[in-house]
Coordinates of C-alpha atoms and ligand atoms in Angstrom, one line a residue:
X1 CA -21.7 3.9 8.0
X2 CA -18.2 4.6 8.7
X3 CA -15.1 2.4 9.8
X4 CA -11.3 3.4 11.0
X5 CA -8.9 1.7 12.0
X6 CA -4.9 2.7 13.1
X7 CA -2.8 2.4 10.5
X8 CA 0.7 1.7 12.4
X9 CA 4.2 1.3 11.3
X10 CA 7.1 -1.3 11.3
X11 CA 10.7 -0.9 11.7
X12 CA 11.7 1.8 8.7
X13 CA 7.7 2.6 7.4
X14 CA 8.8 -0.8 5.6
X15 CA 4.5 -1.8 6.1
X16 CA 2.0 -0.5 8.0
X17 CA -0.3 -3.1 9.6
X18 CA -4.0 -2.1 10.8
X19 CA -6.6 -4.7 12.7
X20 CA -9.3 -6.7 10.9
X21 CA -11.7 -8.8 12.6
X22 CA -12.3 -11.7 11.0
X23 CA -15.5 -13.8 12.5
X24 CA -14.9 -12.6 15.8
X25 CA -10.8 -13.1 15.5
X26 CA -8.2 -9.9 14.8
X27 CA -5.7 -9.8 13.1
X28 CA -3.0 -7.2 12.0
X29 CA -3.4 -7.0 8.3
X30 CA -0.9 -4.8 5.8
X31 CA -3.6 -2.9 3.7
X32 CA -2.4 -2.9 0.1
X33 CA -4.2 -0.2 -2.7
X34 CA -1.9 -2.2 -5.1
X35 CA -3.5 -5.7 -4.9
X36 CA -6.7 -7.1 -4.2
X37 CA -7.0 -10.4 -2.6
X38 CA -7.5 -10.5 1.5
X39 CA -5.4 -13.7 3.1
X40 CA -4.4 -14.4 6.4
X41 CA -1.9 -16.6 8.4
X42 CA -4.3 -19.5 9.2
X43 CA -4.3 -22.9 11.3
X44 CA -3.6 -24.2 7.9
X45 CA -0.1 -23.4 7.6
X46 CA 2.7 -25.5 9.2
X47 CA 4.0 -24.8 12.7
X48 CA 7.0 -23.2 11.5
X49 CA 5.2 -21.0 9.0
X50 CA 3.4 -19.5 11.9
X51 CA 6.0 -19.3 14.5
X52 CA 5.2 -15.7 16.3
X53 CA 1.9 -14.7 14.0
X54 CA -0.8 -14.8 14.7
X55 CA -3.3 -17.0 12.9
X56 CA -6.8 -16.8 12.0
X57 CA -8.6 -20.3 12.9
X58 CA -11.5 -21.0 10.6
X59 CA -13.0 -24.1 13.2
X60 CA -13.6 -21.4 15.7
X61 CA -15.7 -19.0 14.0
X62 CA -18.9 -19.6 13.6
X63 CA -19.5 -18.0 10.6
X64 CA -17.0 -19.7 8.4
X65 CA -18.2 -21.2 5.0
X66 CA -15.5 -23.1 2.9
X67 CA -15.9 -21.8 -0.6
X68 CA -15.9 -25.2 -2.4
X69 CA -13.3 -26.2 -5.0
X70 CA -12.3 -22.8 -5.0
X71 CA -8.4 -21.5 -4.6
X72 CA -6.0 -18.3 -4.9
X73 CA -2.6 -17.9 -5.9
X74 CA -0.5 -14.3 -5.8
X75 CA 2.3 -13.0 -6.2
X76 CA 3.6 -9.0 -5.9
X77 CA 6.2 -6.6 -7.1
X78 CA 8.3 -7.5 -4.8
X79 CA 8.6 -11.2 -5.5
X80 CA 6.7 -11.9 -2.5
X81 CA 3.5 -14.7 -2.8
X82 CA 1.1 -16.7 -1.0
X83 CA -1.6 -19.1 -2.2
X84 CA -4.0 -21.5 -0.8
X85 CA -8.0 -22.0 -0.4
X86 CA -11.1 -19.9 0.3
X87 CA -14.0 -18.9 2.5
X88 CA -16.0 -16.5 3.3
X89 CA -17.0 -14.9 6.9
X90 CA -17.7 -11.6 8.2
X91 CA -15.1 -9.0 8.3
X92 CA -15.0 -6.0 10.3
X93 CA -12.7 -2.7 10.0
X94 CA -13.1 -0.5 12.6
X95 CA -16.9 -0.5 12.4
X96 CA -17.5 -1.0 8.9
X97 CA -18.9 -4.8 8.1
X98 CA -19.2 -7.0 5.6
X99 CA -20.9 -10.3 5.9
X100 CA -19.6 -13.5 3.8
X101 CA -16.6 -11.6 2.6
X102 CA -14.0 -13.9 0.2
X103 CA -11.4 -14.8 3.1
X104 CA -8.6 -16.7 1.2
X105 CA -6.5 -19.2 3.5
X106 CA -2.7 -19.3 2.8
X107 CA -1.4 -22.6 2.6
X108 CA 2.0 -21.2 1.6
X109 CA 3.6 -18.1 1.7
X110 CA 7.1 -16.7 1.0
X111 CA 10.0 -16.4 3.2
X112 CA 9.8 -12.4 3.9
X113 CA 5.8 -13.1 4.7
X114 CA 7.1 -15.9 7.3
X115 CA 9.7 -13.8 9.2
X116 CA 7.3 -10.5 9.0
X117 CA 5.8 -11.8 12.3
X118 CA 3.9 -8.3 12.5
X119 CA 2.5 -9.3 9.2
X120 CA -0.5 -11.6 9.4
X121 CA -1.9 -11.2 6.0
X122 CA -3.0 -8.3 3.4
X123 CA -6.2 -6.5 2.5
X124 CA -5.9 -6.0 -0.8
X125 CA -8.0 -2.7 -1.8
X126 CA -7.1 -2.1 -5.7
X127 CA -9.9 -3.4 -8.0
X128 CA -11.7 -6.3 -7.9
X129 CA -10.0 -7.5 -11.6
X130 CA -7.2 -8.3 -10.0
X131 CA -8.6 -10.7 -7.3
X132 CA -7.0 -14.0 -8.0
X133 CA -9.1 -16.6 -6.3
X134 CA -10.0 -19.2 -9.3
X135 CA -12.3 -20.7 -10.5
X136 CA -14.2 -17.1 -10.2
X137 CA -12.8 -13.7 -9.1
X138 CA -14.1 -12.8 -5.9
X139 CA -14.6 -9.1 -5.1
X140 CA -12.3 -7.2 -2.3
X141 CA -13.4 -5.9 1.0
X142 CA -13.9 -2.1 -0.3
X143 CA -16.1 -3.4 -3.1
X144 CA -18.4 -5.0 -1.0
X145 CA -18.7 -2.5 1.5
X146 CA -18.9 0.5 -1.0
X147 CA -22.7 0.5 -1.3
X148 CA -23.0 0.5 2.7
X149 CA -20.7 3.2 3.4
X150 CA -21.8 6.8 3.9
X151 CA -19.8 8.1 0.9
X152 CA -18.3 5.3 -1.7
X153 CA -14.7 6.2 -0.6
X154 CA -11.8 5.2 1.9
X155 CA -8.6 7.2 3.0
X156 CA -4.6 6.3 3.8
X157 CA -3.4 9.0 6.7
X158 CA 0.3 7.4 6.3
X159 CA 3.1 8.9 9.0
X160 CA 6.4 8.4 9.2
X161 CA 6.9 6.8 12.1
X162 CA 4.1 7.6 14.0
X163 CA 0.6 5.5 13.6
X164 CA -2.0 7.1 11.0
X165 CA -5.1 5.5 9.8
X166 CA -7.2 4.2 7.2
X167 CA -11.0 5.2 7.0
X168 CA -13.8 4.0 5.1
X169 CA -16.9 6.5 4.2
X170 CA -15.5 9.4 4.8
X171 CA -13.0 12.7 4.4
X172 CA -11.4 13.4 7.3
X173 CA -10.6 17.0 6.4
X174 CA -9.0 17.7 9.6
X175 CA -6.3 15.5 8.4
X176 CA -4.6 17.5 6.0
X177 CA -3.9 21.0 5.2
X178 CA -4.7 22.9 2.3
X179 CA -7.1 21.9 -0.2
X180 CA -7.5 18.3 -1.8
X181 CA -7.1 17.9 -5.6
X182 CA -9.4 15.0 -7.3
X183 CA -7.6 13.5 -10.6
X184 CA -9.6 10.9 -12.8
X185 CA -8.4 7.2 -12.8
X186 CA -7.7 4.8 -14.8
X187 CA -8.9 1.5 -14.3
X188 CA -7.9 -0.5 -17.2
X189 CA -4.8 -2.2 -15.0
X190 CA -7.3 -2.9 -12.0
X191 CA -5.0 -0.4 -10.2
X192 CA -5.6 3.3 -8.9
X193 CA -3.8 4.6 -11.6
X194 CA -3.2 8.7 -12.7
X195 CA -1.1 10.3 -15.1
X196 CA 2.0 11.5 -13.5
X197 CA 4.8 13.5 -16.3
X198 CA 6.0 16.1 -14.8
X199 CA 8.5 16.7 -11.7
X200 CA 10.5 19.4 -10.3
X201 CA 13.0 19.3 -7.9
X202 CA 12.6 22.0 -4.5
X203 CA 10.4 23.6 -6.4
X204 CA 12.2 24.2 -9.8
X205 CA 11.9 24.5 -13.4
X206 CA 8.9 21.7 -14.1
X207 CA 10.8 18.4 -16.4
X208 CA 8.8 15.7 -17.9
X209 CA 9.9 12.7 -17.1
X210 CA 8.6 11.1 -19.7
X211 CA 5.6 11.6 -21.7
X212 CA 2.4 9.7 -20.6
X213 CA 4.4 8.3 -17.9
X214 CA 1.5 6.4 -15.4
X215 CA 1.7 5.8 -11.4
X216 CA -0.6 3.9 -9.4
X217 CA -1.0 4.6 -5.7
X218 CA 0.4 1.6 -3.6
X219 CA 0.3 1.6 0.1
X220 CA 1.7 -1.9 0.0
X221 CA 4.7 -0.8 -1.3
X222 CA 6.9 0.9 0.6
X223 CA 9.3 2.8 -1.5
X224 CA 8.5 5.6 -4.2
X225 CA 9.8 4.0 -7.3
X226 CA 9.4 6.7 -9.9
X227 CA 10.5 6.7 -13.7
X228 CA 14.4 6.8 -14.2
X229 CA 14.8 10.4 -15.1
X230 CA 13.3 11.4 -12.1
X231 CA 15.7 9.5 -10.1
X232 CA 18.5 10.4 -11.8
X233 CA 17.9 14.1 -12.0
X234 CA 17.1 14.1 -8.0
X235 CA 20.0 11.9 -6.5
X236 CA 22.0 14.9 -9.1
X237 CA 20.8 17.3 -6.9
X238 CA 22.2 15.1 -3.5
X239 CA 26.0 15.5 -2.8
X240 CA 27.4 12.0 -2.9
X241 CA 24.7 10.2 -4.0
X242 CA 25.7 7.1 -6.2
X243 CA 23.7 4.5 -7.6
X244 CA 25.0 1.6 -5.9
X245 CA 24.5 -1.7 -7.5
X246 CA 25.6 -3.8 -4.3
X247 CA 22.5 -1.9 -2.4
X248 CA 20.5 -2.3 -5.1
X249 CA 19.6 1.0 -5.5
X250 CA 20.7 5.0 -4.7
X251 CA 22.1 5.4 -1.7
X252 CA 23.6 9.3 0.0
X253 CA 25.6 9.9 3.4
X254 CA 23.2 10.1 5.9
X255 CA 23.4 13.7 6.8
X256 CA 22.8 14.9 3.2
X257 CA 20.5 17.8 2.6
X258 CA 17.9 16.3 0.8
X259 CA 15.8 18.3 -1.3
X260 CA 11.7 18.2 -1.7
X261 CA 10.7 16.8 -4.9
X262 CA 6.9 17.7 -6.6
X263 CA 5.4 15.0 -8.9
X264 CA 2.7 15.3 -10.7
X265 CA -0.6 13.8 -10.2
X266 CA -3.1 13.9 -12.7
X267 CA -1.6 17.6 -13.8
X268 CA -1.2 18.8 -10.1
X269 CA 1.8 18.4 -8.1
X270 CA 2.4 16.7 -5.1
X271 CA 5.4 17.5 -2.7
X272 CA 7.3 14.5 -1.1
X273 CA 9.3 15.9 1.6
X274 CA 13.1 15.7 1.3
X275 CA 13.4 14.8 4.8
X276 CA 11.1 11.4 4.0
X277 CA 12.9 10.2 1.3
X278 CA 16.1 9.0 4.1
X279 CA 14.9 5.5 4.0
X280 CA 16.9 3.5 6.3
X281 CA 20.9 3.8 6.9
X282 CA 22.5 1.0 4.9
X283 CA 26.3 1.4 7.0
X284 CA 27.5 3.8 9.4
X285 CA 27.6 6.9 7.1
X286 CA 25.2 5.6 4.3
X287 CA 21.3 6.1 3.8
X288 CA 19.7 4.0 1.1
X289 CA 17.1 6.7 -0.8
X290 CA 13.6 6.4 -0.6
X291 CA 13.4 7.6 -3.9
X292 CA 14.6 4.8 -6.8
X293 CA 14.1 4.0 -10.5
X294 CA 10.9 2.2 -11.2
X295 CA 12.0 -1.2 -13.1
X296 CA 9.0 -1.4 -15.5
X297 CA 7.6 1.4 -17.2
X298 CA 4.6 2.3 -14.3
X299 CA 5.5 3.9 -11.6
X300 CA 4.6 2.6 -8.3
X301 CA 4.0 5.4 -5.4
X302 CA 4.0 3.4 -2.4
X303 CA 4.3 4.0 1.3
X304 CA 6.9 6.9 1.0
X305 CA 4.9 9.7 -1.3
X306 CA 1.9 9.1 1.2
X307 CA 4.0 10.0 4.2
X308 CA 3.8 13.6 2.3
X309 CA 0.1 13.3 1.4
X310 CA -3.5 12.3 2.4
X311 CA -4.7 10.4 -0.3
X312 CA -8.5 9.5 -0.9
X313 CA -10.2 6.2 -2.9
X314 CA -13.1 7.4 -4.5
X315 CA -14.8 4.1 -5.8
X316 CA -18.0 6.0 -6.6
X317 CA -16.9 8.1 -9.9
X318 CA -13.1 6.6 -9.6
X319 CA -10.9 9.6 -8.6
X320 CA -8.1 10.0 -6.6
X321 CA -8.0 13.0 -4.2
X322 CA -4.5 14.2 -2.8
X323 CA -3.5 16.5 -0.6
X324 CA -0.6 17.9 1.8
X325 CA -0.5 16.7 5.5
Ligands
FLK1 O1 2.5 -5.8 -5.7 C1 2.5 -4.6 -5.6 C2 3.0 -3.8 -6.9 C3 1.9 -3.8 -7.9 CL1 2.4 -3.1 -9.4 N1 2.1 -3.9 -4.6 N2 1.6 -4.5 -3.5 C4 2.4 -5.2 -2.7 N3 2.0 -6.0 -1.7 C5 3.1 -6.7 -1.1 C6 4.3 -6.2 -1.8 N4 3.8 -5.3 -2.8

């Protein structure tokens, strides 16, 4: 079978939030290539915690099943976390089903997940390594469904501002333009992780960035945060760019001419428009880049680079296939 949902923005393509049903109940969930536990707002969580979600009740489905003595905790790039208990029950996307699927319950959650009131959980599609639920790993949504679909795949259709989509078991090729590139991944991390080097800047001279240099494919991030010497080289390029500490990060005047920039992935390059890497304005004449310097070594292509391109999960031979739209 198939499933697809809408995949539709927030304020600033900060998330994009797509509906689950969860035994019968649906829920806007932020669907997250970089993690790989499923929780939801629940009856669980305090009053205040759920002020304006909406919440997931486990008494009113009846095809709940507590997951005894069972728990997750997580926590993301971004500082962000949740943690609590465990069931299972039947979720649905958009047609595609998957009977007594790990549904962990939050208990707790961080500040930014509390006043995200759009936000009412994540489905967490990297690899099932990384599920956190204890005392055993649990595996994620895609995993189970995988053997069901009619090709062992799901795709992110990511717009800037405008609503996209996410579909399961199958290549939409009317989607894109072009042709799509496949790269091999590497699973090691539990992520959708490529080799990405190189970059050029509006279709320059190739640079490497720096030799080796990884990137995992991260729709629950929402910035491109790309090895140092790729920033620094781009913002270069952007009159009266600075890196501004107080912003935390590179920041332009808003009517800069911001050029493309072409990573590589897996030896091809990818274009990220210029025009999609104005985040959000910062103060009346100042645009905080959607480009910045990665803080660890990996570099996380979240929300921003798949504005530029149609990306397909391929969890049959464990590719990633790219291309323009
Ligand atoms: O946590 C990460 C980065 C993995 Cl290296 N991405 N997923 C996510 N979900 C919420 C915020 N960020």
């Amino acid at each position: 079978g198939t499933g697809l949902v809408t995949a539709t923005p927030e304020a600033n393509d900060v998330e994009y939030l797509s509906p689950v049903t969860i035994g019968g109940q649906t829920l806007n969930l932020d669907f997250d290539s970089g993690s790989s536990d499923l929780w939801v707002f629940n009856t669980q969580l305090s009053r205040a915690a759920t002020q304006g979600h909406t919440i997931y009740d486990p008494t009113k489905s009846k095809t709940f099943a507590l997951m005894q003595g069972a728990s997750f905790q997580i926590s993301y790039g971004d500082g962000s976390g949740a943690a609590g208990n465990v069931g299972t029950d039947t979720v649905d996307i958009g047609g595609a089903t998957v009977t007594q699927q790990a549904v962990e319950l939050a208990t707790a959650v961080s500040r930014s997940f509390v006043e995200d009131t759009n936000n009412n959980g994540l489905l967490g599609l990297a690899f099932s390594q990384l599920n956190t639920i204890q005392p055993a790993p649990q595996k994620t949504f895609f995993d189970n469904v995988k053997s069901s679909l009619a090709e062992p795949l799901f795709t992110a259709d990511l717009r800037a501002q405008a609503a996209g989509a996410y579909e399961f078991g199958r290549v939409d090729t009317s989607k894109f333009t072009g042709e799509m590139t496949w790269v091999p991944v590497n699973t090691t991390d539990g992520f959708w992780q490529f080799t990405s080097e190189k970059f050029s800047i509006d279709g320059g001279a190739p640079q490497t960035s720096t030799a080796g240099a990884q990137a995992i494919a991260d729709t629950g991030t929402t910035l491109l945060l790309a090895d140092p010497a790729v920033a620094q080289a781009y913002y270069a390029q952007v009159d009266g760019a600075v890196d501004d500490e107080q912003q935390g990060g590179f920041t332009f005047p808003c009517n800069a001419q911001l050029p493309d920039l072409q990573l590589d992935v897996g030896g091809t390059m990818a274009t990220v428009k210029g025009t999609d890497i104005n985040f959000a304005q910062v103060d009346d004449q100042t645009c905080f880049g959607g480009l910045q310097a990665s803080p660890a070594g990996l570099q996380i292509y979240g929300d921003i680079f798949f504005k530029s391109n149609f990306v397909a999960f391929n969890g049959g031979n464990n590719t990633l296939g790219f291309a323009q739209h």
